[in-house]
C-alpha atoms as one frame of an Amber mdcrd trajectory, in Angstrom:
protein
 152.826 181.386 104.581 154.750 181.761 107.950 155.106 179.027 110.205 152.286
 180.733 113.153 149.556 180.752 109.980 150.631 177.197 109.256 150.045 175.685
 112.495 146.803 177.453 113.348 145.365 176.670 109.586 146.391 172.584 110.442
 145.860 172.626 114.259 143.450 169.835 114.479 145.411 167.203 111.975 147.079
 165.778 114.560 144.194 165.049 117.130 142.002 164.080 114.590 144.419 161.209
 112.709 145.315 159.580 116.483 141.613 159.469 117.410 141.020 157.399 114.128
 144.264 155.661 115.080 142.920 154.452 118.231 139.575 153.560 116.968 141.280
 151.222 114.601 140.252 153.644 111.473 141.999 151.838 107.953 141.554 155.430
 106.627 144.080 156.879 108.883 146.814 153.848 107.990 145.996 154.550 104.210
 146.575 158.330 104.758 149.828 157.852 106.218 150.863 155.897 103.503 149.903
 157.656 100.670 151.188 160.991 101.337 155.168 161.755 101.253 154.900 164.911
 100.707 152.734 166.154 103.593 153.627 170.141 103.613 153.143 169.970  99.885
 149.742 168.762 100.296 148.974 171.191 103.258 150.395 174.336 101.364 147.344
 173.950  98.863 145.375 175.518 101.195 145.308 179.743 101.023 142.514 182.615
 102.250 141.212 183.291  98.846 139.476 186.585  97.942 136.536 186.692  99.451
 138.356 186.205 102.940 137.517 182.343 103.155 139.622 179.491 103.621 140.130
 177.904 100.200 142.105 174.693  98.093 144.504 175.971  95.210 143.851 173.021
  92.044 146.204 172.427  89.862 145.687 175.413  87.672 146.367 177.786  90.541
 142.722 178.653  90.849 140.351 178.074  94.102 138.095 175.039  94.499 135.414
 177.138  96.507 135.996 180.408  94.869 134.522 178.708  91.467 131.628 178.085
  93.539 128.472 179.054  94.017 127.824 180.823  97.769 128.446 178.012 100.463
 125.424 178.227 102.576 122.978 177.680  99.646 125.156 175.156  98.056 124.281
 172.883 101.131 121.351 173.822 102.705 119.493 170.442 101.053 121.525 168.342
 103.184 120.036 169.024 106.113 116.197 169.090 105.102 115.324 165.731 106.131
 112.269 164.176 107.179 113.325 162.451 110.078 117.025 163.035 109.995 117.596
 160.735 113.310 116.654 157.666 111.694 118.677 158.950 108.437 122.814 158.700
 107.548 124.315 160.465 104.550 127.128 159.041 102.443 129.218 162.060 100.950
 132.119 161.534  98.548 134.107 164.464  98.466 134.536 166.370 101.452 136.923
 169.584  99.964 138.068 171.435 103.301 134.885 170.156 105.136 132.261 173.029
 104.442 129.379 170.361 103.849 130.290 168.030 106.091 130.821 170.658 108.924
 127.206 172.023 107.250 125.510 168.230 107.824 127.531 167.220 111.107 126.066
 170.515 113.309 122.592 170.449 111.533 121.444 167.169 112.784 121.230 164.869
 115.855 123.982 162.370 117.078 122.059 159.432 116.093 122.625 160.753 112.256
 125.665 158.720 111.159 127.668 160.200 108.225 129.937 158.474 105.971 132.886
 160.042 104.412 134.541 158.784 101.203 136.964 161.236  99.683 139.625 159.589
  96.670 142.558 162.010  97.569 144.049 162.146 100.933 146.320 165.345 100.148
 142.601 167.068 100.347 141.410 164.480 103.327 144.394 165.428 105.235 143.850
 169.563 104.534 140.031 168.847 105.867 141.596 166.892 108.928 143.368 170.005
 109.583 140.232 172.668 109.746 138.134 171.236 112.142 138.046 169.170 115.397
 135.950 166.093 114.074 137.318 164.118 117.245 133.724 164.514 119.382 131.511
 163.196 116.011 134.583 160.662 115.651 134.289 158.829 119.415 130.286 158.919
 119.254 130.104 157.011 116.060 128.809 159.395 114.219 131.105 159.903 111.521
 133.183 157.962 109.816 136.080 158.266 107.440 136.161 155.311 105.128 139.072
 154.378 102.134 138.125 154.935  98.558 138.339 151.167  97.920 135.471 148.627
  96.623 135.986 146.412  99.828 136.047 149.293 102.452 133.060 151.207 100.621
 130.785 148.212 100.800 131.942 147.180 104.242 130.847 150.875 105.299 128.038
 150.575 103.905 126.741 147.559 105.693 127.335 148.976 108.716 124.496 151.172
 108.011 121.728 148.694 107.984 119.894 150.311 110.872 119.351 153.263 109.206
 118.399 151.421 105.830 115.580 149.692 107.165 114.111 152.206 109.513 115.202
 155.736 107.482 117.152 156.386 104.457 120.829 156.422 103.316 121.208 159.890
 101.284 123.914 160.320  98.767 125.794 163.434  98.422 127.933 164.165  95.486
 130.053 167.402  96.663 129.994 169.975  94.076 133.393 171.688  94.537 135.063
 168.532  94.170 133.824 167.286  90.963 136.173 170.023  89.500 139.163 168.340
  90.474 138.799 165.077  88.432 136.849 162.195  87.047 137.554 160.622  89.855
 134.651 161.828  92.035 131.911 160.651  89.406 133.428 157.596  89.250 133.552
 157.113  92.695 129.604 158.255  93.272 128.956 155.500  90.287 130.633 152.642
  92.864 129.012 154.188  95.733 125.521 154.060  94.390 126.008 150.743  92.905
 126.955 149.491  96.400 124.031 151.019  97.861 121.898 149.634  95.081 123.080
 146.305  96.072 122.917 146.033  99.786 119.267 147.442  99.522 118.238 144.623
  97.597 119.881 142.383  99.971 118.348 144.052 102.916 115.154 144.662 101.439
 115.318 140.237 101.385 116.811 139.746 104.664 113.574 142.288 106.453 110.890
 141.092 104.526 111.976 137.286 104.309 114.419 136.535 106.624 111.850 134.449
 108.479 111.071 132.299 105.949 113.790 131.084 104.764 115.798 130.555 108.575
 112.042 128.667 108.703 112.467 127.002 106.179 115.540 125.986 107.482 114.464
 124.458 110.575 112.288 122.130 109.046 114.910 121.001 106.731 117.539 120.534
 109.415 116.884 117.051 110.091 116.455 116.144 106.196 119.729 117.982 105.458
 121.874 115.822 108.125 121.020 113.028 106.189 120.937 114.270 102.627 124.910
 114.725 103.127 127.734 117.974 102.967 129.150 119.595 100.109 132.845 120.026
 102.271 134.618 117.189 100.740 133.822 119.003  97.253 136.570 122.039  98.122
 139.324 121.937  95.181 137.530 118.409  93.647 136.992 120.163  90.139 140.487
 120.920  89.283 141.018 120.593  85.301 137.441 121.010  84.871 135.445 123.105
  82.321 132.693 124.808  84.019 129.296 125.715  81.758 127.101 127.948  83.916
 123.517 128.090  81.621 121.267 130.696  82.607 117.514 131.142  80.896 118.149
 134.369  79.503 116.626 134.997  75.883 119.568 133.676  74.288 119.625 129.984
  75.714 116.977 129.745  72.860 119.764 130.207  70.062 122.840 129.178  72.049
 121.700 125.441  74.138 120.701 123.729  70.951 124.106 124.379  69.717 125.947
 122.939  72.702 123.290 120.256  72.814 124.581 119.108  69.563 128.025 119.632
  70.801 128.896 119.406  74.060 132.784 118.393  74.292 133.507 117.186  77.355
 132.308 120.038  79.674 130.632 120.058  83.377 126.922 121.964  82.541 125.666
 123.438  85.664 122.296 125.169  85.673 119.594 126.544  88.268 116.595 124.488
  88.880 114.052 126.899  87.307 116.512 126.971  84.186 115.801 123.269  83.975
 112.341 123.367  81.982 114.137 125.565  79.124 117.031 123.257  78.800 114.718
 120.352  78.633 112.718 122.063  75.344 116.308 122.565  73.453 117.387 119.269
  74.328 120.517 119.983  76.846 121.028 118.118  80.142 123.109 119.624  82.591
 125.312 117.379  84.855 124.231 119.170  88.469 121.363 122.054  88.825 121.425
 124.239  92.009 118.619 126.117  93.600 118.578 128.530  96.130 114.959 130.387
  96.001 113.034 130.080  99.152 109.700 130.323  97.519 106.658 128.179  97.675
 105.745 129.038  93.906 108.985 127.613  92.989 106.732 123.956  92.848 105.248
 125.619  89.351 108.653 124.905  87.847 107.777 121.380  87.555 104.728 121.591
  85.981 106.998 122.929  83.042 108.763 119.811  82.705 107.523 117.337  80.018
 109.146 114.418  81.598 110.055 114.201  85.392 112.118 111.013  84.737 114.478
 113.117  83.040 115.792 114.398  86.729 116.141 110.803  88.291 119.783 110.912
  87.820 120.514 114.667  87.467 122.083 116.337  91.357 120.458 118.420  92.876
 122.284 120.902  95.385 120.075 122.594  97.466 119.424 125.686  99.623 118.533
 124.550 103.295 116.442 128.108 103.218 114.030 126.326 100.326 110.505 125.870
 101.002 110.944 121.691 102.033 107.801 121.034  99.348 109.959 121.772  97.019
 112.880 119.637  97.780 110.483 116.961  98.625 109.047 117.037  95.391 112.865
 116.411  93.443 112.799 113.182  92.663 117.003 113.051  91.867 119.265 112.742
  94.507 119.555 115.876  96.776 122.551 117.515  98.841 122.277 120.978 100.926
 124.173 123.837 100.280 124.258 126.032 103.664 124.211 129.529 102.830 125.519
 132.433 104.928 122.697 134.391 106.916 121.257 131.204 108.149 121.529 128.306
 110.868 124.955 127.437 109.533 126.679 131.547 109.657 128.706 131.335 112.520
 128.210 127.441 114.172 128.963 125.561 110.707 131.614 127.213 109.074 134.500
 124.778 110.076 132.433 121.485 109.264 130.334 123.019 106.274 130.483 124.453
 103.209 128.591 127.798 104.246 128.423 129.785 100.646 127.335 133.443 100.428
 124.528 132.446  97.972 123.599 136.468  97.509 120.463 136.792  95.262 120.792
 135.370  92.109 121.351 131.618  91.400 123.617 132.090  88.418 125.673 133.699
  91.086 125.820 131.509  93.389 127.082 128.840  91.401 129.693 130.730  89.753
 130.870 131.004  93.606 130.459 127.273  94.628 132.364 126.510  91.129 135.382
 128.563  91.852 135.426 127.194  95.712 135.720 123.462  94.127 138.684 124.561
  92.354 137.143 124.990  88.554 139.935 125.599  85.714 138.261 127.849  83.221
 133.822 128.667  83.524 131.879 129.340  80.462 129.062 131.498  80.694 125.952
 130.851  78.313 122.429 132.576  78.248 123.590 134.852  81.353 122.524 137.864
  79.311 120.976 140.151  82.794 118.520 142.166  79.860 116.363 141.382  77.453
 115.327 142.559  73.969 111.655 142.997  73.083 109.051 141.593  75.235 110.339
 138.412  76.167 112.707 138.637  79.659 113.642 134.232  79.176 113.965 132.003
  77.076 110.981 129.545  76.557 109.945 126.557  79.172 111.524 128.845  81.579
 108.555 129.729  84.445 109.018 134.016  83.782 109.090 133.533  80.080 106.083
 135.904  80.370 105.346 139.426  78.539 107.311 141.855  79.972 105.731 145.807
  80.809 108.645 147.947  79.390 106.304 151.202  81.008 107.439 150.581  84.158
 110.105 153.053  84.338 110.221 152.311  88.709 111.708 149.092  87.719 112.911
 149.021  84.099 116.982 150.007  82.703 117.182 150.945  79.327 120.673 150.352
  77.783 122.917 149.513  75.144 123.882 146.379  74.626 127.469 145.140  72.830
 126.211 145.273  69.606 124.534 148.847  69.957 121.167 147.727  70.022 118.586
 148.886  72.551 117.899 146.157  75.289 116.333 146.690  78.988 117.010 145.378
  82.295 116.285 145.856  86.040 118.398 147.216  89.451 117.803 142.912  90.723
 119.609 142.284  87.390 122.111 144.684  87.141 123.387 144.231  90.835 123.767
 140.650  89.925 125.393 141.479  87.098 127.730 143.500  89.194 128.194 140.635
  92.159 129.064 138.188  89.147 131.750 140.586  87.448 133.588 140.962  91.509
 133.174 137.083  91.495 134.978 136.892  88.570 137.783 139.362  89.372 138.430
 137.380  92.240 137.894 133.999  91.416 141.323 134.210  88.988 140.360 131.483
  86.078 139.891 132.427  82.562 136.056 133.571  81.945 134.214 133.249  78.606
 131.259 134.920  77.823 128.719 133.048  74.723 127.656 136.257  73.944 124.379
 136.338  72.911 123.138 140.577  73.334 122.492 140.761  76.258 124.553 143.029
  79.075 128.616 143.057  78.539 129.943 140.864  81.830 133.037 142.813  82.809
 136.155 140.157  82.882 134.825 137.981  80.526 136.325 137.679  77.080 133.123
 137.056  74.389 132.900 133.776  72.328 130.574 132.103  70.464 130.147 128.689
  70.184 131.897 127.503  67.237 135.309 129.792  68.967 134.748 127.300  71.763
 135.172 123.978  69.808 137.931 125.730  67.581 140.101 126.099  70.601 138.996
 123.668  72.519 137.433 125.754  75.505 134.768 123.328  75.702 137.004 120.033
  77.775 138.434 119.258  80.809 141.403 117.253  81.293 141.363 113.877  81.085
 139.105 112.150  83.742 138.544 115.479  85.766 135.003 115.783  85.037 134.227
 112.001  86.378 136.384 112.470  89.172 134.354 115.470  90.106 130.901 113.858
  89.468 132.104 110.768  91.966 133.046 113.042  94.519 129.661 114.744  94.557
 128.083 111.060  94.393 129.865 110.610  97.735 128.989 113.389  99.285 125.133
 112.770  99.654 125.745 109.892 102.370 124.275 111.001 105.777 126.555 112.306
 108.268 125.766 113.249 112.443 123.087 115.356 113.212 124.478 117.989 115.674
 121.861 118.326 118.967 121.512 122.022 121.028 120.210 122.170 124.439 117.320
 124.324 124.628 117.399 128.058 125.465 113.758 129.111 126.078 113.738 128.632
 129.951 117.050 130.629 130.744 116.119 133.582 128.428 112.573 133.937 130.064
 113.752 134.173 133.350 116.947 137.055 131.781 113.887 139.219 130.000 111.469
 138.990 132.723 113.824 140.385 134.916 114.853 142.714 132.090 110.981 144.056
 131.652 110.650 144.413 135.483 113.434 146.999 135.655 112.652 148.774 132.031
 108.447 149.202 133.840 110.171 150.830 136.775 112.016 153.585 134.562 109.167
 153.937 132.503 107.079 155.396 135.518 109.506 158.302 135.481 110.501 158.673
 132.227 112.315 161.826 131.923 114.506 161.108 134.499 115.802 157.675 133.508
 115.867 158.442 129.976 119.921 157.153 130.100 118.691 154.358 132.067 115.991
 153.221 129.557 118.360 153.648 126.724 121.014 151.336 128.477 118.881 148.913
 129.432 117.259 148.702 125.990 121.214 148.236 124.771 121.752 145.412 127.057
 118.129 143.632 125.776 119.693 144.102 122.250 122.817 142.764 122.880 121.023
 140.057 124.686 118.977 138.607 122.031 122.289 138.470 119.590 124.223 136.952
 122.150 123.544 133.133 120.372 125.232 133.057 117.173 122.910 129.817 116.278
 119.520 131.649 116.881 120.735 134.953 115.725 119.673 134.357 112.480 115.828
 133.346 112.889 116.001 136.646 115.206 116.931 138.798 112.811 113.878 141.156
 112.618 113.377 141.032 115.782 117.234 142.057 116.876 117.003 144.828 114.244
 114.053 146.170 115.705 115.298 145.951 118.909 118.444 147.957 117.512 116.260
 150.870 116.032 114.827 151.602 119.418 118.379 151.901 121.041 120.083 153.677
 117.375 117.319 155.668 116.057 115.431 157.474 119.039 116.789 160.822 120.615
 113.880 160.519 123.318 111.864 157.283 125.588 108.458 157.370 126.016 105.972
 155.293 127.979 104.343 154.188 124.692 107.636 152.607 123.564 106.703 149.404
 126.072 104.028 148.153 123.629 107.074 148.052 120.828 109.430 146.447 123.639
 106.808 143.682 125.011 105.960 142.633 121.259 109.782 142.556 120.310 109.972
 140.194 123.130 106.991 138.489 122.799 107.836 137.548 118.895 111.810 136.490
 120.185 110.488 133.805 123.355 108.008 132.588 120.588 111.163 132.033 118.425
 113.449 130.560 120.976 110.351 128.116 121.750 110.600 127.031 117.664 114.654
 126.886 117.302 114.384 124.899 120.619 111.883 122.078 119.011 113.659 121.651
 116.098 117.421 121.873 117.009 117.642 120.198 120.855 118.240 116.601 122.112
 114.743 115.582 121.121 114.744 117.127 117.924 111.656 117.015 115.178 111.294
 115.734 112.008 110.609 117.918 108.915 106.718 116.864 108.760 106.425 117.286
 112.374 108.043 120.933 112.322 105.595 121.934 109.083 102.641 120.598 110.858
């Protein structure tokens, strides 16, 4: 290939990698790192024979020549319903035919994601075509082949989650390469899998639980902080029990024999662990749900929780909590009050959305020296999804196949689960990984837990996995005694009057644009951009304004054109946000208000 051919075949490389440079891009660090041998990796590319530009594999033959004609091999991208509320994820990009194919076929507000494993190939796409125009507007996006970055991506697209959909394209020509392209779709989906369940609780329930919240704020000052707990469990044994199936077999043989263990368990857990006769030392609950008060008509004996921790989530329902009759401290989770004002005088946990989770997280943060998991199966066998006392130990419909996994569990034997499960499964195993103290897994047939090593119980006693070192546990159970003393309640002046005056003024303006619409159309969207930014200006009401910032987002990300009848959406966003201010404002300024007063 002579050096003129070489130039004009790679003429956009170098504009493309500084704009990602100066958009602070980690992709175009990682592709200047990875690649020595940068002609090498550019010389792939040759004109094959049907006069098109082309990618030589290893075997000397083309990628796209293999192929079936390009325009019908992508057409499906583009047919989208509404494709400006939309964004496509695509892992494999070859020398850009699809995502040149998506990028011209739909509007700006589209935002496309690309993930692509090699960057000898990324950097012979970067040379094709100018991407720098899609690059500055936001609309695409080049993002490392890593777990971290690939999540992180991901979240950015929340907008378009909640208001469109996220579609995932596997690139055809590129699966010939390698494995590595399936294996990369298999992470992608599984991180798509698990911020929609996320999401899908933040929209629908985010208001509850920052509700919640506010009327346990005053109850919480006083009920103590978990922050003198960070590193207090050194030496210590860690028993997570979940209620899966095979608590039934497994807690009556570590009721019989404990060693010298800490048991941690959720509160709903705590009905099935009182039938086989196990008490753990500290339960933990985190659901936000008023029907979480039917978990204590399970319980033969209240008593039995007089002297048994509780460690709760401030986003409960405050019936619930009220109802505990042990002692109580609050765990702060992220996405609440505590997210961005607490952090440096609170333990403020990522709880995610299982409680087995979230204690293997608040575990490892006190400084845990080895966990044992027991009845954390994530599946089921038969009909039965728990084991007995616990509140879903129910008959489970295996003909729902909308919400029903069928796999294979260790043993070969045909069990079922669900996406909830399975992406818990999957936060657990990262937990794990990066947690960095031996794991042990009483196995019991339910799904394998990556990073875990399986045991059963008699292996535990045998080698002595079940202890702690000497006078860790107590030292750890003292500590947490300590911790529920009250401590000062914080006090926020009120916001409502200032931010009434800001969006009145705001609402003026956006009525005069409106009477001319199509020529202030750049106007309207500005202004709407300056309300949105506006309303997540105060990182401690943020949180209780979630819906009502995201909708506010959707009008300024996901509309190519402003009409008159957008003002009804505005005033209500507004409307909904004042009301809001008004709430945060009783509970959390100088006067402040009690938890009955807030409920009432």
């Amino acid at each position: 290939m002579s050096e003129a051919m070489n130039t004009t075949l790679h003429q956009y490389l170098t504009a493309n990698l500084e704009t990602m440079a100066s958009l602070k891009e980690p992709v175009a660090t990682w592709l200047a790192k990875s690649v020595a041998d940068i002609e090498g990796a550019l010389g792939r590319i040759f004109v094959n024979h049907m006069g098109i530009l082309d990618w030589r594999m290893d075997d000397g033959s083309g990628l796209i020549a293999k192929c079936p004609p390009l325009p019908a091999l992508y057409d499906d991208w583009r047919r989208l319903e509404k494709p400006e509320r939309d964004a496509t994820v695509i892992v494999g990009v070859n020398l850009g035919y699809g995502l040149n194919h998506l990028l011209t076929g739909t509007p700006n507000s589209h935002k496309v994601l690309v993930i692509e494993p090699r960057p000898d190939m990324l950097l012979a796409c970067l040379g094709q075509t100018d991407y720098t125009p899609f690059l500055k507007l936001g609309k695409l996006r080049f993002v490392m082949p890593g777990h971290d970055q690939i999540e992180q991506a991901i979240q950015r697209l929340d907008i378009k989650l909640i208001y469109g959909n996220i579609h995932l394209r596997n690139d055809l020509p590129s699966q010939q390469i390698g494995p590595e392209y399936a294996q990369l779709t298999h992470i992608t989906r599984g991180k798509l899998e698990n911020f929609s369940v996320e999401l899908a609780t933040l929209r629908l329930k985010q208001e509850v639980m920052v509700g919640n919240e506010l009327k346990n704020f005053s109850r919480a000052m006083n009920d103590g902080s978990l922050l003198p707990l960070k590193d207090m469990a050194k030496g210590v044994t860690a028993v997570i029990l979940g209620a899966g199936p095979s608590l039934a077999d497994i807690g009556p043989q570590l009721a019989q024999r404990p060693g010298h263990a800490l048991y941690a368990a959720a509160l709903q857990t705590l009905p099935a662990l009182e039938r086989v006769g196990l008490k753990p030392d500290i339960c933990l609950a985190i659901d936000f749900r008023p029907e979480m008060l039917a978990l204590y008509d399970g319980l033969r004996d209240d008593s039995w929780l007089k002297d048994l921790p509780l460690i709760y989530s401030t986003k409960m329902d405050p019936r619930v909590v009220d109802h505990y009759p042990g002692p109580r401290i609050p765990l702060w989770t992220m996405g609440g009050l505590a997210t961005y004002v607490f952090p440096d005088h609170e333990l403020v946990l990522d709880a995610g959305g299982n409680v087995g989770v979230t204690l293997a997280r608040f575990l490892a943060w006190t400084g845990v020296g080895r966990i044992i998991l027991a009845g954390q199966d994530f599946a089921w066998q038969a009909d039965r999804s728990h084991a007995p006392g616990h509140h879903a130990h129910e008959t489970v419909a295996l003909n729902d196949q909308s919400t029903t996994v069928h796999i294979t569990n260790m043993h070969g034997q045909r069990i079922y689960s669900n996406v909830g499960y399975l992406s818990a499964k999957r936060d657990l195993e990262k937990d794990l990984r990066k947690a960095q103290v031996p794991v042990y897994n009483i196995y019991g047939g339910g799904v394998e837990i990556e990073g875990s090593r399986v045991v059963d119980v008699d292996e535990c006693h045998a080698r002595g996995l079940l202890t702690s070192e000497p006078g860790a546990k107590e030292r750890f159970l003292w500590s947490l005694k300590r911790a529920n003393q009250p401590r000062v309640r914080p006090v926020y002046e009120p916001r409502y009057k200032t931010w009434n005056n800001s969006l009145r003024n705001a609402t003026r303006q956006l009525e005069k644009f409106f009477k001319k619409p199509g020529k202030h159309q750049q106007d309207i969207h500005q202004l709407l951009n300056r309300v949105y930014h506006f309303l997540k200006q105060d990182p401690l009401y943020l949180p209780y304004l979630y819906n009502e910032i995201m909708d506010m987002a959707a009008m300024v990300q996901c509309r190519e054109k402003y009409a008159p009848t957008d003002m009804k959406e505005y005033r209500d966003i507004l409307k909904r946000s004042l009301d809001k201010v008004k709430e945060m404002d009783a509970a959390l300024g100088p006067q402040g208000v009690t938890r009955k007063e807030a409920a009432a």
